[in-house]
């Protein structure tokens, strides 16, 4: 696939940060057996990856702003462009030596998502998308799954845990969905959940209480793979209200109906 200059900049930045995370992931697996534990080490790895991303992207596009998990909002001199970055989505997986985590970078232009990269350094799977240009995994064109029957679907979700609100509402939503589908999965990385919807590995995904950096790149990937993405009310405010429902047209419609019930 041909990449635009800006997407190439994003890929180079993500691959550089990914090499460091892959090295750190090997170390954190060894730290599992230590008394101290790997928590401090992982937080350092997270910040180091974010700093590498910011440095590379700033060097290539010095006026663009940032929205980052660790560093917060940094205004740029260019008011129309900003990067939305999660340097380590799936921190708990990383912490436990589970190879399901990703770097997620999206570019927003005048409020519209125009480019996206999601990279899992543990598996070398690189997902990319540009507005109007399709979605790809390691240069292979992606399409959402073609299933139409909800009874055949495998749906991904995020389970609220310690420190997260609305456990009761999640259990109600889960009860409505689980009797309608063939499987429900919780992988622990919203960015990869959305990438896997785009690639057809799972048929749909829903979650609440996410942040913009968890979703931004994945939203564009799913849409460029022919899928549908809304918030849990069927609107387009995912990045601000933190809820998301994704899938092909049929799966999205059925899942949205169950989540809204």
PDB file of C-alpha atoms in Angstrom:
ATOM      1  CA  UNK A   1       0.000   0.000   0.000  1.00  0.00           C
ATOM      2  CA  UNK A   2       1.067   3.570  -0.646  1.00  0.00           C
ATOM      3  CA  UNK A   3       1.273   5.670   2.511  1.00  0.00           C
ATOM      4  CA  UNK A   4       0.945   9.427   2.633  1.00  0.00           C
ATOM      5  CA  UNK A   5       3.872  11.355   4.128  1.00  0.00           C
ATOM      6  CA  UNK A   6       2.000  11.952   7.376  1.00  0.00           C
ATOM      7  CA  UNK A   7       1.047   8.284   7.750  1.00  0.00           C
ATOM      8  CA  UNK A   8       4.643   7.312   7.088  1.00  0.00           C
ATOM      9  CA  UNK A   9       5.726   9.669   9.879  1.00  0.00           C
ATOM     10  CA  UNK A  10       3.226   8.007  12.210  1.00  0.00           C
ATOM     11  CA  UNK A  11       4.385   4.500  11.317  1.00  0.00           C
ATOM     12  CA  UNK A  12       8.039   5.394  11.867  1.00  0.00           C
ATOM     13  CA  UNK A  13       7.271   6.931  15.266  1.00  0.00           C
ATOM     14  CA  UNK A  14       5.187   3.961  16.376  1.00  0.00           C
ATOM     15  CA  UNK A  15       7.745   1.419  15.221  1.00  0.00           C
ATOM     16  CA  UNK A  16      10.510   3.215  17.122  1.00  0.00           C
ATOM     17  CA  UNK A  17       8.450   3.333  20.314  1.00  0.00           C
ATOM     18  CA  UNK A  18       7.405  -0.270  19.702  1.00  0.00           C
ATOM     19  CA  UNK A  19      10.967  -1.533  19.662  1.00  0.00           C
ATOM     20  CA  UNK A  20      11.496  -0.091  23.137  1.00  0.00           C
ATOM     21  CA  UNK A  21       8.234  -1.559  24.413  1.00  0.00           C
ATOM     22  CA  UNK A  22       9.115  -4.974  23.009  1.00  0.00           C
ATOM     23  CA  UNK A  23      12.413  -4.858  24.876  1.00  0.00           C
ATOM     24  CA  UNK A  24      10.688  -3.696  28.042  1.00  0.00           C
ATOM     25  CA  UNK A  25       8.063  -6.432  27.684  1.00  0.00           C
ATOM     26  CA  UNK A  26      10.816  -9.034  27.763  1.00  0.00           C
ATOM     27  CA  UNK A  27      12.107  -7.467  30.955  1.00  0.00           C
ATOM     28  CA  UNK A  28       8.712  -7.255  32.634  1.00  0.00           C
ATOM     29  CA  UNK A  29       8.161 -10.970  32.079  1.00  0.00           C
ATOM     30  CA  UNK A  30      11.297 -11.598  34.136  1.00  0.00           C
ATOM     31  CA  UNK A  31      10.166  -9.145  36.808  1.00  0.00           C
ATOM     32  CA  UNK A  32       7.065 -11.260  37.471  1.00  0.00           C
ATOM     33  CA  UNK A  33       9.124 -13.410  39.830  1.00  0.00           C
ATOM     34  CA  UNK A  34      10.581 -10.532  41.825  1.00  0.00           C
ATOM     35  CA  UNK A  35       9.298  -9.463  45.222  1.00  0.00           C
ATOM     36  CA  UNK A  36       9.036  -5.823  44.246  1.00  0.00           C
ATOM     37  CA  UNK A  37       6.941  -6.578  41.183  1.00  0.00           C
ATOM     38  CA  UNK A  38       6.929  -4.848  37.790  1.00  0.00           C
ATOM     39  CA  UNK A  39       4.494  -1.992  38.453  1.00  0.00           C
ATOM     40  CA  UNK A  40       7.056   0.814  38.648  1.00  0.00           C
ATOM     41  CA  UNK A  41       8.932  -0.596  35.690  1.00  0.00           C
ATOM     42  CA  UNK A  42       5.795  -0.610  33.531  1.00  0.00           C
ATOM     43  CA  UNK A  43       4.951   3.002  34.374  1.00  0.00           C
ATOM     44  CA  UNK A  44       8.460   3.995  33.273  1.00  0.00           C
ATOM     45  CA  UNK A  45       8.056   2.002  30.041  1.00  0.00           C
ATOM     46  CA  UNK A  46       4.730   3.742  29.399  1.00  0.00           C
ATOM     47  CA  UNK A  47       6.161   7.238  29.868  1.00  0.00           C
ATOM     48  CA  UNK A  48       9.263   6.408  27.857  1.00  0.00           C
ATOM     49  CA  UNK A  49       7.145   5.240  24.910  1.00  0.00           C
ATOM     50  CA  UNK A  50       5.041   8.402  25.051  1.00  0.00           C
ATOM     51  CA  UNK A  51       8.118  10.613  25.131  1.00  0.00           C
ATOM     52  CA  UNK A  52       9.553   8.808  22.095  1.00  0.00           C
ATOM     53  CA  UNK A  53       6.301   9.254  20.185  1.00  0.00           C
ATOM     54  CA  UNK A  54       6.057  12.927  21.047  1.00  0.00           C
ATOM     55  CA  UNK A  55       9.663  13.578  20.052  1.00  0.00           C
ATOM     56  CA  UNK A  56       9.359  11.833  16.685  1.00  0.00           C
ATOM     57  CA  UNK A  57       6.007  13.392  15.785  1.00  0.00           C
ATOM     58  CA  UNK A  58       7.063  16.877  16.913  1.00  0.00           C
ATOM     59  CA  UNK A  59      10.188  16.642  14.823  1.00  0.00           C
ATOM     60  CA  UNK A  60       8.159  15.863  11.696  1.00  0.00           C
ATOM     61  CA  UNK A  61       5.170  18.160  12.376  1.00  0.00           C
ATOM     62  CA  UNK A  62       6.364  20.756  14.897  1.00  0.00           C
ATOM     63  CA  UNK A  63       3.154  22.788  15.057  1.00  0.00           C
ATOM     64  CA  UNK A  64       0.721  19.990  15.851  1.00  0.00           C
ATOM     65  CA  UNK A  65      -0.850  19.666  19.291  1.00  0.00           C
ATOM     66  CA  UNK A  66      -1.169  16.542  21.437  1.00  0.00           C
ATOM     67  CA  UNK A  67      -3.739  14.715  23.535  1.00  0.00           C
ATOM     68  CA  UNK A  68      -1.858  12.046  25.495  1.00  0.00           C
ATOM     69  CA  UNK A  69      -2.702   9.586  28.236  1.00  0.00           C
ATOM     70  CA  UNK A  70       0.298  10.502  30.369  1.00  0.00           C
ATOM     71  CA  UNK A  71       1.157  14.017  29.221  1.00  0.00           C
ATOM     72  CA  UNK A  72      -2.349  15.438  28.894  1.00  0.00           C
ATOM     73  CA  UNK A  73      -3.269  18.151  26.389  1.00  0.00           C
ATOM     74  CA  UNK A  74      -0.518  20.182  24.759  1.00  0.00           C
ATOM     75  CA  UNK A  75      -1.664  22.955  22.460  1.00  0.00           C
ATOM     76  CA  UNK A  76       0.227  23.419  19.202  1.00  0.00           C
ATOM     77  CA  UNK A  77       0.737  26.470  17.056  1.00  0.00           C
ATOM     78  CA  UNK A  78      -1.369  24.766  14.367  1.00  0.00           C
ATOM     79  CA  UNK A  79      -4.926  24.876  15.764  1.00  0.00           C
ATOM     80  CA  UNK A  80      -6.325  22.439  13.187  1.00  0.00           C
ATOM     81  CA  UNK A  81      -4.103  19.428  13.864  1.00  0.00           C
ATOM     82  CA  UNK A  82      -3.491  17.316  16.925  1.00  0.00           C
ATOM     83  CA  UNK A  83      -2.185  13.856  17.710  1.00  0.00           C
ATOM     84  CA  UNK A  84      -4.230  11.579  20.004  1.00  0.00           C
ATOM     85  CA  UNK A  85      -1.848   9.104  21.641  1.00  0.00           C
ATOM     86  CA  UNK A  86      -1.998   6.088  23.916  1.00  0.00           C
ATOM     87  CA  UNK A  87       1.586   4.821  24.290  1.00  0.00           C
ATOM     88  CA  UNK A  88       0.544   1.568  25.973  1.00  0.00           C
ATOM     89  CA  UNK A  89      -3.065   0.457  25.681  1.00  0.00           C
ATOM     90  CA  UNK A  90      -3.446  -2.736  27.677  1.00  0.00           C
ATOM     91  CA  UNK A  91      -1.147  -1.823  30.546  1.00  0.00           C
ATOM     92  CA  UNK A  92      -2.493  -4.571  32.806  1.00  0.00           C
ATOM     93  CA  UNK A  93      -1.799  -7.185  30.128  1.00  0.00           C
ATOM     94  CA  UNK A  94       1.715  -5.808  29.725  1.00  0.00           C
ATOM     95  CA  UNK A  95       2.170  -5.901  33.488  1.00  0.00           C
ATOM     96  CA  UNK A  96       1.249  -9.594  33.592  1.00  0.00           C
ATOM     97  CA  UNK A  97       3.276 -10.667  30.572  1.00  0.00           C
ATOM     98  CA  UNK A  98       0.197 -11.092  28.345  1.00  0.00           C
ATOM     99  CA  UNK A  99       1.091 -10.165  24.738  1.00  0.00           C
ATOM    100  CA  UNK A 100      -2.107  -8.216  24.037  1.00  0.00           C
ATOM    101  CA  UNK A 101      -1.218  -4.522  24.175  1.00  0.00           C
ATOM    102  CA  UNK A 102      -0.696  -1.766  21.653  1.00  0.00           C
ATOM    103  CA  UNK A 103       0.516   1.696  20.794  1.00  0.00           C
ATOM    104  CA  UNK A 104      -2.305   3.807  19.392  1.00  0.00           C
ATOM    105  CA  UNK A 105      -1.840   7.072  17.469  1.00  0.00           C
ATOM    106  CA  UNK A 106      -4.492   9.038  15.601  1.00  0.00           C
ATOM    107  CA  UNK A 107      -4.309  12.354  13.765  1.00  0.00           C
ATOM    108  CA  UNK A 108      -7.246  14.723  14.019  1.00  0.00           C
ATOM    109  CA  UNK A 109      -7.652  17.534  11.502  1.00  0.00           C
ATOM    110  CA  UNK A 110     -10.199  20.241  12.301  1.00  0.00           C
ATOM    111  CA  UNK A 111     -12.052  17.785  14.528  1.00  0.00           C
ATOM    112  CA  UNK A 112     -12.058  14.951  11.972  1.00  0.00           C
ATOM    113  CA  UNK A 113      -9.990  11.772  12.327  1.00  0.00           C
ATOM    114  CA  UNK A 114      -7.843  11.475   9.206  1.00  0.00           C
ATOM    115  CA  UNK A 115      -5.070   8.948   9.973  1.00  0.00           C
ATOM    116  CA  UNK A 116      -4.549   6.100  12.431  1.00  0.00           C
ATOM    117  CA  UNK A 117      -1.908   3.597  13.480  1.00  0.00           C
ATOM    118  CA  UNK A 118      -2.243   0.766  16.015  1.00  0.00           C
ATOM    119  CA  UNK A 119       0.763  -1.483  16.630  1.00  0.00           C
ATOM    120  CA  UNK A 120       1.153  -4.552  18.821  1.00  0.00           C
ATOM    121  CA  UNK A 121       4.927  -4.910  19.310  1.00  0.00           C
ATOM    122  CA  UNK A 122       4.539  -8.424  20.748  1.00  0.00           C
ATOM    123  CA  UNK A 123       3.011  -9.795  17.521  1.00  0.00           C
ATOM    124  CA  UNK A 124       4.374  -7.304  14.956  1.00  0.00           C
ATOM    125  CA  UNK A 125       0.846  -6.531  13.773  1.00  0.00           C
ATOM    126  CA  UNK A 126       0.664  -3.012  12.364  1.00  0.00           C
ATOM    127  CA  UNK A 127      -2.776  -1.567  11.623  1.00  0.00           C
ATOM    128  CA  UNK A 128      -3.034   1.601   9.557  1.00  0.00           C
ATOM    129  CA  UNK A 129      -5.830   3.690   8.067  1.00  0.00           C
ATOM    130  CA  UNK A 130      -6.331   6.990   6.314  1.00  0.00           C
ATOM    131  CA  UNK A 131      -9.626   8.733   5.758  1.00  0.00           C
ATOM    132  CA  UNK A 132     -10.917   7.637   2.363  1.00  0.00           C
ATOM    133  CA  UNK A 133      -7.954   5.309   1.828  1.00  0.00           C
ATOM    134  CA  UNK A 134      -9.023   2.089   3.519  1.00  0.00           C
ATOM    135  CA  UNK A 135      -7.666   0.131   6.480  1.00  0.00           C
ATOM    136  CA  UNK A 136      -4.735  -2.304   6.453  1.00  0.00           C
ATOM    137  CA  UNK A 137      -2.910  -4.784   8.658  1.00  0.00           C
ATOM    138  CA  UNK A 138       0.732  -5.219   7.612  1.00  0.00           C
ATOM    139  CA  UNK A 139      -0.265  -3.897   4.166  1.00  0.00           C
ATOM    140  CA  UNK A 140      -3.176  -6.364   3.764  1.00  0.00           C
ATOM    141  CA  UNK A 141      -6.501  -4.661   3.102  1.00  0.00           C
ATOM    142  CA  UNK A 142      -9.016  -5.125   5.901  1.00  0.00           C
ATOM    143  CA  UNK A 143     -12.776  -5.609   5.853  1.00  0.00           C
ATOM    144  CA  UNK A 144     -15.112  -6.088   8.784  1.00  0.00           C
ATOM    145  CA  UNK A 145     -16.666  -9.551   9.100  1.00  0.00           C
ATOM    146  CA  UNK A 146     -19.593 -10.258   6.788  1.00  0.00           C
ATOM    147  CA  UNK A 147     -21.730 -12.174   9.305  1.00  0.00           C
ATOM    148  CA  UNK A 148     -25.345 -11.039   9.526  1.00  0.00           C
ATOM    149  CA  UNK A 149     -26.767 -13.446  12.103  1.00  0.00           C
ATOM    150  CA  UNK A 150     -26.167 -12.168  15.635  1.00  0.00           C
ATOM    151  CA  UNK A 151     -26.401 -15.729  16.965  1.00  0.00           C
ATOM    152  CA  UNK A 152     -23.142 -16.524  15.132  1.00  0.00           C
ATOM    153  CA  UNK A 153     -21.283 -13.480  16.445  1.00  0.00           C
ATOM    154  CA  UNK A 154     -18.280 -13.202  18.734  1.00  0.00           C
ATOM    155  CA  UNK A 155     -18.442  -9.862  20.539  1.00  0.00           C
ATOM    156  CA  UNK A 156     -15.616  -8.140  22.411  1.00  0.00           C
ATOM    157  CA  UNK A 157     -16.166  -5.888  25.404  1.00  0.00           C
ATOM    158  CA  UNK A 158     -14.400  -4.290  28.344  1.00  0.00           C
ATOM    159  CA  UNK A 159     -15.273  -5.333  31.881  1.00  0.00           C
ATOM    160  CA  UNK A 160     -15.270  -2.575  34.520  1.00  0.00           C
ATOM    161  CA  UNK A 161     -12.917  -3.469  37.336  1.00  0.00           C
ATOM    162  CA  UNK A 162     -11.607  -1.916  40.542  1.00  0.00           C
ATOM    163  CA  UNK A 163     -11.932   1.851  40.363  1.00  0.00           C
ATOM    164  CA  UNK A 164     -14.337   1.836  37.402  1.00  0.00           C
ATOM    165  CA  UNK A 165     -17.984   2.927  37.790  1.00  0.00           C
ATOM    166  CA  UNK A 166     -21.317   1.338  36.860  1.00  0.00           C
ATOM    167  CA  UNK A 167     -20.601  -2.336  37.425  1.00  0.00           C
ATOM    168  CA  UNK A 168     -24.330  -3.021  37.721  1.00  0.00           C
ATOM    169  CA  UNK A 169     -25.094  -1.445  34.351  1.00  0.00           C
ATOM    170  CA  UNK A 170     -22.393  -3.533  32.700  1.00  0.00           C
ATOM    171  CA  UNK A 171     -23.841  -6.715  34.173  1.00  0.00           C
ATOM    172  CA  UNK A 172     -27.258  -5.767  32.799  1.00  0.00           C
ATOM    173  CA  UNK A 173     -25.827  -5.117  29.350  1.00  0.00           C
ATOM    174  CA  UNK A 174     -23.811  -8.338  29.462  1.00  0.00           C
ATOM    175  CA  UNK A 175     -26.901 -10.354  30.385  1.00  0.00           C
ATOM    176  CA  UNK A 176     -28.792  -8.953  27.386  1.00  0.00           C
ATOM    177  CA  UNK A 177     -25.935  -9.623  24.964  1.00  0.00           C
ATOM    178  CA  UNK A 178     -24.686 -13.014  26.188  1.00  0.00           C
ATOM    179  CA  UNK A 179     -27.965 -14.862  25.501  1.00  0.00           C
ATOM    180  CA  UNK A 180     -27.940 -13.620  21.892  1.00  0.00           C
ATOM    181  CA  UNK A 181     -24.406 -14.455  20.695  1.00  0.00           C
ATOM    182  CA  UNK A 182     -22.065 -17.427  20.310  1.00  0.00           C
ATOM    183  CA  UNK A 183     -19.244 -15.845  22.336  1.00  0.00           C
ATOM    184  CA  UNK A 184     -18.117 -12.822  24.324  1.00  0.00           C
ATOM    185  CA  UNK A 185     -14.436 -11.959  24.753  1.00  0.00           C
ATOM    186  CA  UNK A 186     -12.553  -9.545  27.008  1.00  0.00           C
ATOM    187  CA  UNK A 187      -9.038  -8.948  25.663  1.00  0.00           C
ATOM    188  CA  UNK A 188      -7.974  -5.947  27.727  1.00  0.00           C
ATOM    189  CA  UNK A 189      -7.064  -3.437  25.006  1.00  0.00           C
ATOM    190  CA  UNK A 190      -9.783  -1.301  23.444  1.00  0.00           C
ATOM    191  CA  UNK A 191      -7.440  -0.259  20.637  1.00  0.00           C
ATOM    192  CA  UNK A 192      -6.896  -3.881  19.628  1.00  0.00           C
ATOM    193  CA  UNK A 193     -10.576  -4.717  20.129  1.00  0.00           C
ATOM    194  CA  UNK A 194     -11.387  -2.119  17.476  1.00  0.00           C
ATOM    195  CA  UNK A 195      -8.526  -3.239  15.230  1.00  0.00           C
ATOM    196  CA  UNK A 196      -9.895  -6.785  15.459  1.00  0.00           C
ATOM    197  CA  UNK A 197     -13.380  -5.584  14.523  1.00  0.00           C
ATOM    198  CA  UNK A 198     -11.794  -3.930  11.482  1.00  0.00           C
ATOM    199  CA  UNK A 199      -9.964  -7.146  10.577  1.00  0.00           C
ATOM    200  CA  UNK A 200     -13.018  -9.389  11.091  1.00  0.00           C
ATOM    201  CA  UNK A 201     -11.542 -11.338  13.998  1.00  0.00           C
ATOM    202  CA  UNK A 202     -14.464 -10.280  16.163  1.00  0.00           C
ATOM    203  CA  UNK A 203     -17.880  -9.195  14.933  1.00  0.00           C
ATOM    204  CA  UNK A 204     -18.523  -6.320  17.307  1.00  0.00           C
ATOM    205  CA  UNK A 205     -17.327  -4.411  20.333  1.00  0.00           C
ATOM    206  CA  UNK A 206     -18.866  -2.259  23.037  1.00  0.00           C
ATOM    207  CA  UNK A 207     -17.500  -0.536  26.103  1.00  0.00           C
ATOM    208  CA  UNK A 208     -18.095   2.497  28.308  1.00  0.00           C
ATOM    209  CA  UNK A 209     -15.851   4.867  30.290  1.00  0.00           C
ATOM    210  CA  UNK A 210     -13.038   4.929  27.761  1.00  0.00           C
ATOM    211  CA  UNK A 211     -10.819   7.888  26.923  1.00  0.00           C
ATOM    212  CA  UNK A 212     -10.293   9.466  23.520  1.00  0.00           C
ATOM    213  CA  UNK A 213      -6.813   7.948  23.207  1.00  0.00           C
ATOM    214  CA  UNK A 214      -8.250   4.453  23.744  1.00  0.00           C
ATOM    215  CA  UNK A 215     -10.577   4.790  20.757  1.00  0.00           C
ATOM    216  CA  UNK A 216      -9.505   7.422  18.255  1.00  0.00           C
ATOM    217  CA  UNK A 217      -7.295   5.310  15.999  1.00  0.00           C
ATOM    218  CA  UNK A 218      -9.641   2.321  16.232  1.00  0.00           C
ATOM    219  CA  UNK A 219     -12.673   4.379  15.224  1.00  0.00           C
ATOM    220  CA  UNK A 220     -11.050   5.319  11.930  1.00  0.00           C
ATOM    221  CA  UNK A 221      -9.821   1.762  11.335  1.00  0.00           C
ATOM    222  CA  UNK A 222     -13.308   0.290  11.700  1.00  0.00           C
ATOM    223  CA  UNK A 223     -14.914   2.896   9.476  1.00  0.00           C
ATOM    224  CA  UNK A 224     -12.271   2.527   6.780  1.00  0.00           C
ATOM    225  CA  UNK A 225     -12.794  -1.252   6.920  1.00  0.00           C
ATOM    226  CA  UNK A 226     -16.476  -0.747   6.101  1.00  0.00           C
ATOM    227  CA  UNK A 227     -17.807  -0.876   9.648  1.00  0.00           C
ATOM    228  CA  UNK A 228     -20.052   1.313  11.750  1.00  0.00           C
ATOM    229  CA  UNK A 229     -19.028   3.091  14.960  1.00  0.00           C
ATOM    230  CA  UNK A 230     -21.168   5.196  17.278  1.00  0.00           C
ATOM    231  CA  UNK A 231     -21.411   5.986  20.945  1.00  0.00           C
ATOM    232  CA  UNK A 232     -23.828   3.954  23.078  1.00  0.00           C
ATOM    233  CA  UNK A 233     -26.676   6.308  22.182  1.00  0.00           C
ATOM    234  CA  UNK A 234     -26.116   5.969  18.456  1.00  0.00           C
ATOM    235  CA  UNK A 235     -24.422   9.360  18.150  1.00  0.00           C
ATOM    236  CA  UNK A 236     -20.955  10.472  17.157  1.00  0.00           C
ATOM    237  CA  UNK A 237     -19.647  11.634  20.546  1.00  0.00           C
ATOM    238  CA  UNK A 238     -17.455   8.614  21.334  1.00  0.00           C
ATOM    239  CA  UNK A 239     -14.328  10.621  22.020  1.00  0.00           C
ATOM    240  CA  UNK A 240     -16.075  12.907  24.489  1.00  0.00           C
ATOM    241  CA  UNK A 241     -18.597  10.692  26.291  1.00  0.00           C
ATOM    242  CA  UNK A 242     -16.394   7.579  26.409  1.00  0.00           C
ATOM    243  CA  UNK A 243     -18.870   4.989  25.148  1.00  0.00           C
ATOM    244  CA  UNK A 244     -18.525   3.035  21.919  1.00  0.00           C
ATOM    245  CA  UNK A 245     -20.350   0.409  19.855  1.00  0.00           C
ATOM    246  CA  UNK A 246     -18.756  -1.008  16.687  1.00  0.00           C
ATOM    247  CA  UNK A 247     -19.345  -3.705  14.075  1.00  0.00           C
ATOM    248  CA  UNK A 248     -20.612  -4.228  10.570  1.00  0.00           C
ATOM    249  CA  UNK A 249     -24.015  -2.712   9.787  1.00  0.00           C
ATOM    250  CA  UNK A 250     -26.053  -5.648  11.094  1.00  0.00           C
ATOM    251  CA  UNK A 251     -23.925  -6.366  14.158  1.00  0.00           C
ATOM    252  CA  UNK A 252     -23.655  -2.720  15.106  1.00  0.00           C
ATOM    253  CA  UNK A 253     -27.397  -2.233  14.852  1.00  0.00           C
ATOM    254  CA  UNK A 254     -28.239  -5.267  16.992  1.00  0.00           C
ATOM    255  CA  UNK A 255     -25.550  -4.566  19.567  1.00  0.00           C
ATOM    256  CA  UNK A 256     -26.560  -0.921  19.852  1.00  0.00           C
ATOM    257  CA  UNK A 257     -30.174  -1.926  20.416  1.00  0.00           C
ATOM    258  CA  UNK A 258     -29.183  -4.253  23.268  1.00  0.00           C
ATOM    259  CA  UNK A 259     -26.841  -1.733  24.899  1.00  0.00           C
ATOM    260  CA  UNK A 260     -29.449   1.030  24.729  1.00  0.00           C
ATOM    261  CA  UNK A 261     -32.274  -1.173  26.061  1.00  0.00           C
TER     262      UNK A 261
END
